Amino acid sequence: MREHIARLTSDSAVYGLSTIVGRFLNFLLVPFYTNVFPTDAYGIVTVVYSFVAFLNVLLAGGFDTAFMRFLERRQGEERARVFSTAFWPVAASAASCAFVIIAFRDPIAAGLHIRPEWKAIVPLTAGILFLDALNVVPFA
């Protein structure tokens, strides 16, 4: 039992460390952002991050949880098939979403009241969403 807990703790530390470090850096940078950026510019960043969080959940579609559930019952070659079954739909939906965001970047930027000099944040956000979605199943 102890060895299982030790393994769980080490795995959690390895895979969770990047999330913890990222959130900690974001926490440390908030005073910098609020003092350097004008209020409306920092508001745009906050709105975009809110959409990223919401769309990450939609793009994952529960495939990470389903992947973990079905993987434990499989052995050998079937494990690779379970991974492919979970990974490719997430990758396809992420690519589709990124394509739509990039194709409609001007209306999206206008809808979010993003100034023309900040429009580059929209395709960058599409890239972030795509890469985050690609990591959902492998991290599971």
Short mmCIF file of C-alpha atoms in Angstrom, two decimals:
data_model
loop_
_atom_site.label_atom_id
_atom_site.label_comp_id
_atom_site.label_asym_id
_atom_site.label_seq_id
_atom_site.Cartn_x
_atom_site.Cartn_y
_atom_site.Cartn_z
CA MET A 1 0.00 0.00 0.00
CA ARG A 2 2.82 2.38 0.85
CA GLU A 3 4.52 1.80 -2.47
CA HIS A 4 1.28 2.69 -4.32
CA ILE A 5 0.96 5.92 -2.36
CA ALA A 6 4.63 6.76 -2.99
CA ARG A 7 4.21 6.11 -6.71
CA LEU A 8 1.02 8.21 -6.83
CA THR A 9 2.78 11.04 -5.02
CA SER A 10 5.79 10.98 -7.34
CA ASP A 11 3.61 10.81 -10.47
CA SER A 12 1.46 13.66 -9.21
CA ALA A 13 4.55 15.72 -8.48
CA VAL A 14 6.02 15.14 -11.93
CA TYR A 15 2.86 15.77 -13.93
CA GLY A 16 1.37 18.42 -11.68
CA LEU A 17 4.55 20.46 -11.29
CA SER A 18 4.11 22.30 -14.60
CA THR A 19 0.57 23.31 -13.68
CA ILE A 20 1.62 24.48 -10.24
CA VAL A 21 4.60 26.46 -11.58
CA GLY A 22 2.48 28.07 -14.29
CA ARG A 23 -0.20 29.17 -11.87
CA PHE A 24 2.37 30.40 -9.37
CA LEU A 25 4.10 32.48 -12.06
CA ASN A 26 0.75 33.89 -13.12
CA PHE A 27 0.06 34.81 -9.48
CA LEU A 28 3.42 36.55 -9.21
CA LEU A 29 2.93 38.45 -12.47
CA VAL A 30 -0.50 39.90 -11.63
CA PRO A 31 0.97 42.95 -9.81
CA PHE A 32 3.31 43.50 -12.76
CA TYR A 33 0.46 43.28 -15.25
CA THR A 34 -1.79 45.62 -13.31
CA ASN A 35 0.95 48.24 -12.93
CA VAL A 36 2.33 48.07 -16.48
CA PHE A 37 -0.77 47.52 -18.62
CA PRO A 38 -3.61 50.01 -18.85
CA THR A 39 -6.81 48.77 -17.23
CA ASP A 40 -8.58 48.10 -20.54
CA ALA A 41 -5.60 46.11 -21.89
CA TYR A 42 -5.39 43.92 -18.80
CA GLY A 43 -9.15 43.44 -19.00
CA ILE A 44 -8.76 42.06 -22.53
CA VAL A 45 -6.15 39.57 -21.32
CA THR A 46 -8.48 38.49 -18.52
CA VAL A 47 -11.42 38.02 -20.88
CA VAL A 48 -9.31 35.99 -23.31
CA TYR A 49 -8.02 33.76 -20.48
CA SER A 50 -11.62 33.21 -19.37
CA PHE A 51 -12.55 32.01 -22.84
CA VAL A 52 -9.47 29.78 -22.93
CA ALA A 53 -10.49 28.09 -19.68
CA PHE A 54 -14.05 27.57 -20.91
CA LEU A 55 -13.03 26.27 -24.35
CA ASN A 56 -10.40 23.93 -22.85
CA VAL A 57 -13.18 22.09 -21.04
CA LEU A 58 -15.31 21.90 -24.19
CA LEU A 59 -12.44 20.73 -26.39
CA ALA A 60 -11.45 17.96 -23.96
CA GLY A 61 -15.02 16.71 -24.12
CA GLY A 62 -14.46 14.27 -21.28
CA PHE A 63 -12.13 12.15 -23.41
CA ASP A 64 -9.40 12.35 -20.76
CA THR A 65 -11.67 10.80 -18.15
CA ALA A 66 -12.98 8.20 -20.58
CA PHE A 67 -9.42 7.38 -21.60
CA MET A 68 -8.41 6.67 -18.00
CA ARG A 69 -11.53 4.63 -17.38
CA PHE A 70 -11.12 2.35 -20.39
CA LEU A 71 -7.33 2.12 -20.33
CA GLU A 72 -7.16 0.27 -17.03
CA ARG A 73 -9.21 -2.64 -18.42
CA ARG A 74 -7.01 -3.15 -21.50
CA GLN A 75 -3.69 -4.89 -22.09
CA GLY A 76 -1.06 -4.68 -24.82
CA GLU A 77 -2.16 -3.50 -28.26
CA GLU A 78 -5.62 -2.57 -27.02
CA ARG A 79 -4.08 0.19 -24.88
CA ALA A 80 -2.71 1.90 -28.00
CA ARG A 81 -6.12 1.65 -29.63
CA VAL A 82 -7.78 3.23 -26.58
CA PHE A 83 -5.25 6.06 -26.72
CA SER A 84 -5.92 6.67 -30.43
CA THR A 85 -9.66 6.54 -29.88
CA ALA A 86 -9.40 9.26 -27.23
CA PHE A 87 -6.65 11.38 -28.80
CA TRP A 88 -7.76 11.84 -32.41
CA PRO A 89 -11.26 13.23 -31.75
CA VAL A 90 -9.78 15.75 -29.33
CA ALA A 91 -7.09 16.68 -31.87
CA ALA A 92 -9.67 17.05 -34.64
CA SER A 93 -12.00 19.21 -32.56
CA ALA A 94 -9.06 21.34 -31.39
CA ALA A 95 -7.82 21.82 -34.95
CA SER A 96 -11.33 22.70 -36.12
CA CYS A 97 -11.78 25.18 -33.29
CA ALA A 98 -8.38 26.78 -33.96
CA PHE A 99 -9.20 27.04 -37.67
CA VAL A 100 -12.54 28.73 -36.95
CA ILE A 101 -10.94 31.16 -34.49
CA ILE A 102 -8.20 32.09 -36.97
CA ALA A 103 -10.64 32.35 -39.89
CA PHE A 104 -12.95 34.65 -37.93
CA ARG A 105 -10.30 36.52 -35.95
CA ASP A 106 -11.51 39.97 -36.98
CA PRO A 107 -15.17 39.45 -35.94
CA ILE A 108 -14.02 37.72 -32.75
CA ALA A 109 -11.68 40.59 -31.92
CA ALA A 110 -14.48 43.09 -32.59
CA GLY A 111 -16.92 41.08 -30.47
CA LEU A 112 -14.49 41.05 -27.56
CA HIS A 113 -13.78 44.78 -28.03
CA ILE A 114 -10.10 44.14 -28.71
CA ARG A 115 -8.28 47.17 -30.11
CA PRO A 116 -6.62 46.74 -33.52
CA GLU A 117 -3.12 46.75 -32.02
CA TRP A 118 -4.11 43.78 -29.82
CA LYS A 119 -5.70 41.67 -32.59
CA ALA A 120 -2.70 39.33 -32.68
CA ILE A 121 -3.88 37.89 -29.37
CA VAL A 122 -6.74 36.06 -31.13
CA PRO A 123 -4.65 33.68 -33.33
CA LEU A 124 -2.19 33.22 -30.46
CA THR A 125 -5.11 32.14 -28.30
CA ALA A 126 -6.14 29.66 -31.00
CA GLY A 127 -2.64 28.17 -30.87
CA ILE A 128 -2.74 27.94 -27.08
CA LEU A 129 -6.12 26.19 -27.21
CA PHE A 130 -4.88 23.74 -29.84
CA LEU A 131 -1.72 22.82 -27.92
CA ASP A 132 -3.55 22.56 -24.60
CA ALA A 133 -6.12 20.22 -26.13
CA LEU A 134 -3.39 18.03 -27.62
CA ASN A 135 -1.97 17.57 -24.11
CA VAL A 136 -5.21 16.49 -22.47
CA VAL A 137 -5.11 12.78 -23.31
CA PRO A 138 -1.32 12.21 -23.01
CA PHE A 139 -1.32 13.91 -19.60
CA ALA A 140 -4.18 11.66 -18.49
#
